[in-house]
CSV table of C-alpha atoms in Angstrom, one decimal:
chain,number,residue,atom,x,y,z
A,255,MET,CA,0.0,0.0,0.0
A,256,ALA,CA,3.0,2.2,0.7
A,257,GLU,CA,4.0,1.7,-2.9
A,258,LYS,CA,0.6,2.7,-4.1
A,259,ALA,CA,1.0,6.0,-2.2
A,260,THR,CA,4.4,6.7,-3.7
A,261,GLY,CA,3.1,5.6,-7.1
A,262,TYR,CA,0.4,8.3,-6.8
A,263,ASP,CA,3.2,10.8,-5.8
A,264,ALA,CA,5.2,10.1,-9.0
A,265,ALA,CA,2.2,10.1,-11.3
A,266,GLU,CA,0.6,13.3,-9.8
A,267,ALA,CA,3.7,15.2,-8.9
A,268,ALA,CA,3.4,17.4,-12.0
A,269,SER,CA,-0.2,18.4,-11.2
A,270,GLY,CA,0.4,19.2,-7.6
A,271,GLY,CA,0.2,15.5,-6.5
A,272,LEU,CA,-1.5,14.2,-3.3
A,273,PRO,CA,-1.8,16.9,-0.7
A,274,GLN,CA,-0.9,14.2,1.8
A,275,LEU,CA,2.6,14.0,0.4
A,276,ASP,CA,3.3,17.7,0.7
A,277,ILE,CA,6.0,17.5,3.3
A,278,SER,CA,5.7,21.2,4.1
A,279,THR,CA,2.4,20.6,5.9
A,280,TRP,CA,3.6,17.6,8.0
A,281,GLY,CA,5.2,19.6,10.7
A,282,GLY,CA,2.0,21.7,11.3
A,283,GLN,CA,-0.2,18.6,11.2
A,284,ILE,CA,1.9,16.7,13.7
A,285,PHE,CA,2.1,19.8,15.9
A,286,TRP,CA,-1.7,20.1,16.1
A,287,LEU,CA,-2.1,16.3,16.4
A,288,VAL,CA,0.2,16.4,19.4
A,289,VAL,CA,-1.6,19.4,21.0
A,290,THR,CA,-5.1,18.0,20.4
A,291,PHE,CA,-4.2,14.4,21.4
A,292,ALA,CA,-2.5,15.6,24.5
A,293,ILE,CA,-5.6,17.7,25.5
A,294,LEU,CA,-7.8,14.7,24.8
A,295,TYR,CA,-5.6,12.3,26.7
A,296,PHE,CA,-5.5,14.7,29.7
A,297,ALA,CA,-9.2,15.2,29.7
A,298,LEU,CA,-10.1,11.6,29.4
A,299,SER,CA,-7.4,10.0,31.7
A,300,ARG,CA,-7.8,12.7,34.4
A,301,PHE,CA,-11.5,13.3,34.5
A,302,ILE,CA,-13.7,11.2,32.3
A,303,LEU,CA,-12.3,7.7,32.5
A,304,PRO,CA,-11.8,7.7,36.3
A,305,ARG,CA,-15.4,8.8,36.8
A,306,LEU,CA,-16.8,6.3,34.3
A,307,GLY,CA,-14.7,3.6,35.9
A,308,SER,CA,-15.6,4.4,39.5
A,309,GLY,CA,-19.3,4.6,38.5
A,310,LEU,CA,-19.0,1.1,37.1
A,311,THR,CA,-17.2,-0.3,40.1
A,312,GLU,CA,-19.6,1.5,42.4
A,313,ARG,CA,-22.5,-0.2,40.6
A,314,SER,CA,-21.0,-3.6,40.7
A,315,ASP,CA,-20.1,-3.1,44.4
A,316,ARG,CA,-23.6,-1.9,45.1
A,317,ILE,CA,-25.1,-5.0,43.3
A,318,ALA,CA,-22.8,-7.3,45.3
A,319,ASP,CA,-23.8,-5.5,48.6
A,320,ASP,CA,-27.4,-5.8,47.7
A,321,LEU,CA,-27.0,-9.5,47.0
A,322,ASP,CA,-25.2,-9.9,50.4
A,323,ALA,CA,-27.9,-8.0,52.2
A,324,ALA,CA,-30.6,-10.1,50.5
A,325,SER,CA,-28.9,-13.4,51.5
A,326,ARG,CA,-28.4,-12.0,55.0
A,327,MET,CA,-32.1,-11.1,55.2
A,328,GLN,CA,-33.0,-14.5,54.0
A,329,GLN,CA,-30.9,-16.1,56.7
A,330,ASP,CA,-32.6,-13.8,59.3
A,331,ALA,CA,-36.0,-14.8,58.0
A,332,GLU,CA,-35.1,-18.5,58.2
A,333,ALA,CA,-33.8,-18.0,61.8
A,334,ALA,CA,-37.0,-16.1,62.7
A,335,GLU,CA,-39.0,-18.9,61.3
A,336,ALA,CA,-37.1,-21.5,63.2
A,337,GLN,CA,-37.5,-19.5,66.4
A,338,TYR,CA,-41.2,-19.2,65.7
A,339,GLN,CA,-41.5,-22.9,65.2
A,340,SER,CA,-39.6,-23.7,68.4
A,341,SER,CA,-41.7,-21.3,70.4
A,342,LEU,CA,-44.8,-22.8,68.9
A,343,ALA,CA,-43.6,-26.2,69.9
A,344,ASP,CA,-42.8,-24.9,73.4
A,345,ALA,CA,-46.3,-23.4,73.8
A,346,ARG,CA,-47.8,-26.6,72.6
A,347,ALA,CA,-45.8,-28.6,75.1
A,348,LYS,CA,-46.7,-26.2,77.9
A,349,ALA,CA,-50.3,-26.4,77.0
A,350,HIS,CA,-50.1,-30.2,77.2
A,351,LYS,CA,-48.4,-30.0,80.5
A,352,ILE,CA,-50.9,-27.6,81.9
A,353,ASN,CA,-53.7,-29.9,80.7
A,354,ALA,CA,-52.0,-32.9,82.4
A,355,THR,CA,-51.3,-31.2,85.7
A,356,THR,CA,-54.8,-29.7,85.8
A,357,LYS,CA,-56.3,-33.1,85.2
A,358,SER,CA,-54.2,-34.8,87.9
A,359,SER,CA,-54.8,-32.0,90.4
A,360,VAL,CA,-58.6,-32.2,89.7
A,361,ASP,CA,-58.4,-36.0,90.1
A,362,ALA,CA,-56.5,-35.7,93.3
A,363,GLU,CA,-59.0,-33.2,94.7
A,364,ILE,CA,-61.9,-35.5,93.7
A,365,ALA,CA,-60.1,-38.4,95.3
A,366,SER,CA,-59.4,-36.5,98.5
A,367,GLU,CA,-62.9,-35.3,98.7
A,368,VAL,CA,-64.2,-38.8,98.2
A,369,GLU,CA,-61.9,-40.0,100.9
A,370,ALA,CA,-63.0,-37.3,103.3
A,371,ALA,CA,-66.6,-38.1,102.6
A,372,GLU,CA,-65.9,-41.8,103.3
A,373,ALA,CA,-64.1,-41.0,106.5
A,374,GLU,CA,-66.9,-38.8,107.6
A,375,PHE,CA,-69.4,-41.5,106.8
A,376,THR,CA,-67.5,-44.2,108.7
A,377,ARG,CA,-67.0,-41.8,111.7
A,378,GLN,CA,-70.8,-41.0,111.7
A,379,SER,CA,-71.8,-44.7,111.3
A,380,SER,CA,-69.5,-45.8,114.1
A,381,ALA,CA,-70.8,-43.1,116.4
A,382,ALA,CA,-74.3,-44.2,115.6
A,383,GLU,CA,-73.4,-47.9,116.3
A,384,ALA,CA,-71.9,-46.9,119.6
A,385,ARG,CA,-75.0,-45.0,120.5
A,386,ILE,CA,-77.2,-48.0,119.5
A,387,ALA,CA,-75.1,-50.3,121.6
A,388,LYS,CA,-75.3,-48.0,124.6
A,389,ILE,CA,-79.1,-47.7,124.2
A,390,ARG,CA,-79.3,-51.4,123.8
A,391,SER,CA,-77.3,-52.2,127.0
A,392,GLU,CA,-79.3,-49.6,128.8
A,393,ALA,CA,-82.4,-51.2,127.6
A,394,LEU,CA,-81.1,-54.6,128.8
A,395,ARG,CA,-80.2,-53.2,132.2
A,396,ASN,CA,-83.8,-51.9,132.4
A,397,ILE,CA,-85.1,-55.3,131.5
A,398,ASP,CA,-83.3,-56.8,134.5
A,399,ASP,CA,-84.7,-54.2,136.8
A,400,ILE,CA,-88.2,-54.7,135.4
A,401,ALA,CA,-87.8,-58.4,135.7
A,402,ALA,CA,-86.6,-58.1,139.4
A,403,ASP,CA,-89.5,-55.8,140.2
A,404,THR,CA,-91.9,-58.1,138.4
A,405,ALA,CA,-90.5,-61.2,140.2
A,406,SER,CA,-90.6,-59.6,143.6
A,407,GLU,CA,-94.2,-58.5,143.0
A,408,ILE,CA,-95.2,-62.0,141.8
A,409,VAL,CA,-93.5,-63.6,144.9
A,410,SER,CA,-95.2,-61.2,147.3
A,411,LYS,CA,-98.5,-61.8,145.7
A,412,LEU,CA,-98.2,-65.5,145.7
A,413,SER,CA,-96.5,-66.1,149.0
A,414,GLY,CA,-97.0,-62.9,150.8
A,415,MET,CA,-93.3,-62.8,151.5
A,416,LYS,CA,-91.5,-59.7,151.2
A,417,VAL,CA,-88.5,-60.0,148.9
A,418,THR,CA,-85.9,-57.3,149.0
A,419,ALA,CA,-85.0,-55.6,145.8
A,420,ALA,CA,-81.4,-56.8,146.0
A,421,ARG,CA,-82.3,-60.5,146.4
A,422,ALA,CA,-84.8,-60.2,143.6
A,423,LYS,CA,-82.1,-58.8,141.4
A,424,THR,CA,-79.6,-61.5,142.1
A,425,ALA,CA,-82.3,-64.1,141.6
A,426,VAL,CA,-83.2,-62.6,138.2
A,427,SER,CA,-79.7,-62.4,137.1
A,428,LYS,CA,-79.1,-66.0,138.1
A,429,ALA,CA,-82.1,-67.2,136.2
B,153,MET,CA,-12.0,22.9,-7.7
B,154,ALA,CA,-15.0,20.6,-7.5
B,155,ASN,CA,-13.6,18.3,-10.3
B,156,ASP,CA,-10.4,17.3,-8.6
B,157,PRO,CA,-11.0,14.4,-6.2
B,158,MET,CA,-7.8,15.2,-4.4
B,159,ASN,CA,-8.8,18.7,-3.6
B,160,GLN,CA,-10.7,17.6,-0.5
B,161,PHE,CA,-7.4,16.6,1.1
B,162,LYS,CA,-5.8,20.1,0.6
B,163,ILE,CA,-4.4,21.7,3.8
B,164,GLU,CA,-5.5,25.4,3.9
B,165,THR,CA,-4.3,27.9,6.5
B,166,ILE,CA,-7.0,29.5,8.5
B,167,VAL,CA,-5.0,31.5,11.0
B,168,PRO,CA,-1.4,32.0,10.0
B,169,LEU,CA,1.0,31.6,13.0
B,170,PRO,CA,4.7,32.4,13.1
B,171,PRO,CA,6.8,29.2,12.5
B,172,VAL,CA,8.4,27.6,15.6
B,173,ALA,CA,11.8,26.1,15.0
B,174,GLY,CA,11.3,26.1,11.3
B,175,VAL,CA,7.9,24.3,11.5
B,176,ASP,CA,4.9,26.1,10.2
B,177,ILE,CA,2.3,25.7,13.0
B,178,SER,CA,-0.4,27.8,11.4
B,179,PHE,CA,-3.9,26.9,12.4
B,180,THR,CA,-5.2,25.0,9.3
B,181,ASN,CA,-8.4,23.2,8.3
B,182,SER,CA,-6.7,20.0,9.5
B,183,ALA,CA,-6.0,21.6,13.0
B,184,LEU,CA,-9.6,22.9,13.1
B,185,TYR,CA,-11.1,19.4,12.5
B,186,MET,CA,-8.7,17.9,15.1
B,187,VAL,CA,-10.0,20.4,17.6
B,188,ILE,CA,-13.6,19.7,16.5
B,189,GLY,CA,-13.0,16.0,16.8
B,190,ILE,CA,-11.6,16.1,20.4
B,191,ALA,CA,-14.2,18.7,21.4
B,192,LEU,CA,-16.9,16.2,20.2
B,193,VAL,CA,-15.3,13.3,22.1
B,194,ILE,CA,-14.9,15.3,25.3
B,195,GLY,CA,-18.4,16.7,24.9
B,196,PHE,CA,-19.9,13.3,24.2
B,197,PHE,CA,-18.3,11.9,27.4
B,198,MET,CA,-19.3,14.9,29.4
B,199,LEU,CA,-22.9,14.0,28.6
B,200,THR,CA,-22.4,10.4,29.7
B,201,MET,CA,-21.0,11.3,33.2
B,202,LYS,CA,-24.3,11.5,35.1
B,203,ARG,CA,-23.3,8.7,37.4
B,204,GLN,CA,-26.7,7.4,38.2
B,205,LEU,CA,-27.1,4.0,39.7
B,206,VAL,CA,-29.5,3.0,36.9
B,207,PRO,CA,-27.9,4.5,33.8
B,208,GLY,CA,-29.8,6.5,31.2
B,209,ARG,CA,-29.2,6.3,27.5
B,210,MET,CA,-26.1,8.5,27.3
B,211,GLN,CA,-24.6,7.1,30.5
B,212,SER,CA,-25.0,3.5,29.1
B,213,LEU,CA,-23.3,4.6,25.9
B,214,GLY,CA,-20.3,6.0,27.9
B,215,GLU,CA,-20.1,2.9,30.1
B,216,MET,CA,-20.4,0.6,27.0
B,217,SER,CA,-17.5,2.5,25.4
B,218,TYR,CA,-15.5,2.2,28.6
B,219,GLU,CA,-16.2,-1.6,28.9
B,220,PHE,CA,-15.6,-2.1,25.2
B,221,ILE,CA,-12.0,-0.7,25.2
B,222,ALA,CA,-11.3,-2.1,28.7
B,223,ASP,CA,-12.3,-5.6,27.6
B,224,MET,CA,-10.2,-5.1,24.4
B,225,VAL,CA,-7.1,-4.2,26.4
B,226,ARG,CA,-7.7,-6.9,29.0
B,227,ASP,CA,-8.4,-9.7,26.6
B,228,THR,CA,-5.8,-8.9,24.0
B,229,THR,CA,-2.9,-7.8,26.2
B,230,GLY,CA,-3.8,-8.7,29.8
B,231,PRO,CA,-4.9,-7.0,33.0
B,232,GLU,CA,-1.4,-5.7,33.6
B,233,ALA,CA,-1.7,-3.6,30.5
B,234,MET,CA,-4.5,-1.5,32.0
B,235,LYS,CA,-2.0,1.3,32.4
B,236,PHE,CA,-2.3,1.8,28.7
B,237,PHE,CA,-6.0,1.7,28.8
B,238,PRO,CA,-6.4,5.5,28.6
B,239,PHE,CA,-4.0,5.7,25.7
B,240,VAL,CA,-5.9,3.0,23.7
B,241,PHE,CA,-9.2,4.6,24.6
B,242,CYS,CA,-7.9,8.0,23.3
B,243,LEU,CA,-6.5,6.5,20.1
B,244,PHE,CA,-9.8,4.7,19.4
B,245,PHE,CA,-12.0,7.7,20.0
B,246,PHE,CA,-9.7,10.2,18.3
B,247,ILE,CA,-9.6,8.1,15.1
B,248,LEU,CA,-13.3,7.2,15.3
B,249,PHE,CA,-14.5,10.8,15.6
B,250,ALA,CA,-11.9,12.1,13.1
B,251,ASN,CA,-13.3,9.4,10.6
B,252,LEU,CA,-16.9,10.1,11.4
B,253,VAL,CA,-16.6,13.9,11.3
B,254,GLY,CA,-14.8,13.5,8.0
B,255,MET,CA,-18.0,11.8,6.6
B,256,PHE,CA,-19.9,15.2,6.7
B,257,PRO,CA,-19.9,16.9,3.3
B,258,TYR,CA,-17.2,19.6,3.0
B,259,ALA,CA,-15.6,18.4,6.2
B,260,PHE,CA,-11.9,17.6,6.4
B,261,THR,CA,-10.8,14.1,7.3
B,262,THR,CA,-7.6,14.5,9.5
B,263,THR,CA,-6.9,10.7,9.4
B,264,SER,CA,-6.7,10.8,5.6
B,265,HIS,CA,-3.2,12.4,6.0
B,266,VAL,CA,-0.3,10.1,6.3
B,267,ALA,CA,1.5,12.6,8.5
B,268,VAL,CA,-1.2,12.2,11.1
B,269,THR,CA,-1.6,8.4,10.9
B,270,ALA,CA,2.2,7.9,10.8
B,271,ALA,CA,2.7,10.1,13.8
B,272,MET,CA,0.2,8.1,15.8
B,273,ALA,CA,1.6,4.8,14.6
B,274,ILE,CA,5.2,5.7,15.3
B,275,PHE,CA,4.2,7.0,18.7
B,276,THR,CA,2.4,3.8,19.5
B,277,ILE,CA,5.5,1.7,18.5
B,278,LEU,CA,7.8,4.0,20.5
B,279,ILE,CA,5.5,3.4,23.5
B,280,VAL,CA,5.9,-0.3,23.0
B,281,ILE,CA,9.7,0.0,22.7
B,282,VAL,CA,10.1,2.3,25.7
B,283,ALA,CA,7.7,0.4,28.0
B,284,GLY,CA,9.3,-2.9,26.9
B,285,LEU,CA,12.8,-1.7,27.7
B,286,TRP,CA,11.6,0.0,30.9
B,287,LYS,CA,9.9,-3.2,32.1
B,288,ASN,CA,12.3,-5.9,30.9
B,289,GLY,CA,15.6,-4.1,30.4
B,290,PHE,CA,17.7,-5.6,27.6
B,291,LYS,CA,16.0,-8.9,28.0
B,292,TRP,CA,13.2,-7.2,26.0
B,293,PHE,CA,15.2,-7.8,22.8
B,294,LYS,CA,14.4,-11.5,23.2
B,295,ILE,CA,11.1,-10.7,21.4
B,296,PHE,CA,13.2,-10.9,18.2
B,297,ALA,CA,14.5,-14.4,19.1
B,298,PRO,CA,11.8,-16.9,19.9
B,299,SER,CA,13.2,-19.5,22.3
B,300,GLY,CA,13.4,-23.2,21.4
B,301,LEU,CA,14.7,-23.1,17.9
B,302,PRO,CA,17.8,-24.8,16.5
B,303,LEU,CA,20.7,-22.4,16.5
B,304,PRO,CA,21.1,-21.9,12.7
B,305,MET,CA,17.5,-20.9,12.4
B,306,TYR,CA,18.2,-17.7,14.4
B,307,ALA,CA,20.2,-16.4,11.5
B,308,LEU,CA,17.0,-16.4,9.5
B,309,ILE,CA,14.4,-15.7,12.2
B,310,ILE,CA,16.0,-12.7,13.9
B,311,PRO,CA,16.1,-10.5,10.7
B,312,ILE,CA,12.5,-11.6,9.9
B,313,GLU,CA,11.3,-10.7,13.4
B,314,ILE,CA,13.1,-7.3,13.2
B,315,ILE,CA,11.6,-6.5,9.8
B,316,SER,CA,8.1,-7.6,10.9
B,317,PHE,CA,8.5,-5.4,14.0
B,318,LEU,CA,9.7,-2.4,12.0
B,319,SER,CA,6.9,-2.8,9.5
B,320,ARG,CA,4.3,-2.5,12.2
B,321,PRO,CA,4.2,1.3,12.3
B,322,ILE,CA,4.2,1.4,8.5
B,323,THR,CA,1.3,-0.9,8.1
B,324,LEU,CA,-0.5,0.8,11.0
B,325,ALA,CA,-0.1,4.2,9.4
B,326,VAL,CA,-0.8,3.2,5.8
B,327,ARG,CA,-3.8,1.1,6.6
B,328,LEU,CA,-5.7,3.9,8.2
B,329,PHE,CA,-4.5,6.6,5.8
B,330,ALA,CA,-5.1,4.5,2.6
B,331,ASN,CA,-8.5,3.4,3.8
B,332,MET,CA,-9.7,6.9,4.5
B,333,THR,CA,-8.1,8.5,1.4
B,334,ALA,CA,-9.4,5.7,-0.9
B,335,GLY,CA,-12.9,5.9,0.5
B,336,HIS,CA,-13.1,9.6,0.1
B,337,VAL,CA,-11.6,9.6,-3.4
B,338,MET,CA,-14.2,6.9,-4.4
B,339,LEU,CA,-17.1,8.9,-3.0
B,340,LYS,CA,-15.9,12.1,-4.8
B,341,LEU,CA,-15.4,10.2,-8.1
B,342,PHE,CA,-18.9,8.7,-7.9
B,343,ALA,CA,-20.4,12.1,-7.1
B,344,ILE,CA,-18.4,13.8,-9.9
B,345,PHE,CA,-19.5,11.2,-12.3
B,346,ALA,CA,-23.2,11.7,-11.3
B,347,ALA,CA,-22.7,15.5,-11.8
B,348,PHE,CA,-21.0,14.9,-15.1
B,349,LEU,CA,-24.0,12.7,-16.4
B,350,VAL,CA,-26.5,15.3,-15.3
B,351,ALA,CA,-24.6,18.0,-17.0
B,352,LYS,CA,-24.8,16.0,-20.3
B,353,GLY,CA,-28.5,16.3,-20.1
B,354,GLY,CA,-31.1,14.4,-22.0
B,355,ALA,CA,-31.6,10.6,-21.6
B,356,VAL,CA,-28.0,10.3,-20.3
B,357,ALA,CA,-29.0,12.4,-17.3
B,358,GLY,CA,-31.3,9.6,-16.2
B,359,LEU,CA,-28.3,7.3,-15.9
B,360,ALA,CA,-27.0,9.5,-13.1
B,361,ILE,CA,-29.2,7.5,-10.7
B,362,LEU,CA,-26.6,4.7,-10.9
B,363,PRO,CA,-23.6,6.6,-9.5
B,364,VAL,CA,-25.9,8.3,-7.0
B,365,LEU,CA,-27.0,4.8,-5.8
B,366,GLY,CA,-23.3,3.9,-5.8
B,367,THR,CA,-22.5,7.0,-3.6
B,368,VAL,CA,-25.3,6.0,-1.1
B,369,ALA,CA,-23.8,2.5,-0.9
B,370,LEU,CA,-20.3,3.9,-0.5
B,371,VAL,CA,-21.4,6.3,2.3
B,372,ALA,CA,-22.8,3.3,4.2
B,373,LEU,CA,-19.5,1.4,3.5
B,374,GLU,CA,-17.5,4.4,4.6
B,375,PHE,CA,-19.3,4.6,7.9
B,376,LEU,CA,-18.5,1.0,8.5
B,377,VAL,CA,-14.8,1.6,7.5
B,378,ALA,CA,-14.7,4.6,9.8
B,379,GLY,CA,-15.6,2.4,12.8
B,380,LEU,CA,-13.6,-0.6,11.6
B,381,GLN,CA,-10.4,1.3,11.1
B,382,ALA,CA,-10.6,2.9,14.5
B,383,PHE,CA,-11.1,-0.6,15.9
B,384,VAL,CA,-8.3,-2.1,13.9
B,385,PHE,CA,-5.9,0.6,15.0
B,386,ALA,CA,-6.9,0.2,18.7
B,387,ILE,CA,-6.8,-3.6,18.7
B,388,LEU,CA,-3.4,-3.7,16.9
B,389,THR,CA,-2.1,-1.3,19.5
B,390,CYS,CA,-3.2,-3.8,22.1
B,391,VAL,CA,-1.6,-6.7,20.2
B,392,TYR,CA,1.7,-4.7,19.9
B,393,LEU,CA,1.6,-3.8,23.6
B,394,ASN,CA,1.6,-7.5,24.2
B,395,ASP,CA,5.3,-7.5,23.4
B,396,VAL,CA,5.8,-5.3,26.5
B,397,TYR,CA,4.6,-8.0,28.8
B,398,HIS,CA,5.1,-11.3,27.1
B,399,VAL,CA,8.7,-11.3,26.0
B,400,ASP,CA,8.8,-15.1,25.6
B,401,HIS,CA,6.6,-16.1,22.7
């Protein structure tokens, strides 16, 4: 391709040739190229590229942070759920326990009341039995007296003998 | 003037300035379009610097440009070459905007001048040489002598490697300059031909539609070339920068 360019030069040299090959303009072109390229390099490397680059890294950092935060929140949610489940299980266990203890205490109360009632009943019935026995023995003793009286009366009526109360009594108890 | 397809490349002084060290540094149309080019690049990136978390359209464009060149440097040369990322970025956008601005009718294409493209190419190669020597010392010259060859082969390989290395700035410069020049000459020739046919008048004037269609197609092609050549220059710079970091190849 370089040959083609020089070929043009030879062919067109008479009619002015390629303006590109006019060496007198090269210095000025290169001077302005250096000036403009230096300004462009300064502006881009100092101001524009660092800002673009930091914007990009900021965004990727932010995305990474957000992903981290999201996974952390998920872990938190899972932990909260586990806690909720365990407290639910606790509450359930407690309810069971309360149920059981209430039942047993009610049972015990019923049992103790039944026992008390039975004790009261036996006490009352034994007291009644004692009273009946007492009344009965009293009645028996009265029978002896009545029998002695009756006997002494019968004896005095039949024989006209006076029988003392004591003798009559011993006689009756002997009979 | 309109009939000379080479006229569009003519350097014209706009503001004459006194020469410095024998160099005429007058402000020319070429200098004007370089200033326009960098002003557009800087202006474009100023618009992209909103720094919102969720980018808008312009910010996305800026970030895409950044990632595009950053990936190019990282993938082609390696992460250690990110020092040169601003340089490659500047090269790419300087050339891209120079090429695109040159597509406007009556605009001047600064990259169609071999002085400009050669200066950029030689500067790029000088950076490779200086950075290579800076980093590796004289071991850097091993890039001309690939290891693991039988000794007599070096007599052949070393000159070939040196020639291929020295041809890099030439190909880099000529590729861009020739592409831009040839494209613009072709466009001008098609346009001149259309004007010529119309000037003939009559039934022949109707045939002018063909070169006009050709011009339209060429404009599309030239936009492709404008981007492609900027890309090629930037990626070849990355490939050449490879020699700074990977001496043993």
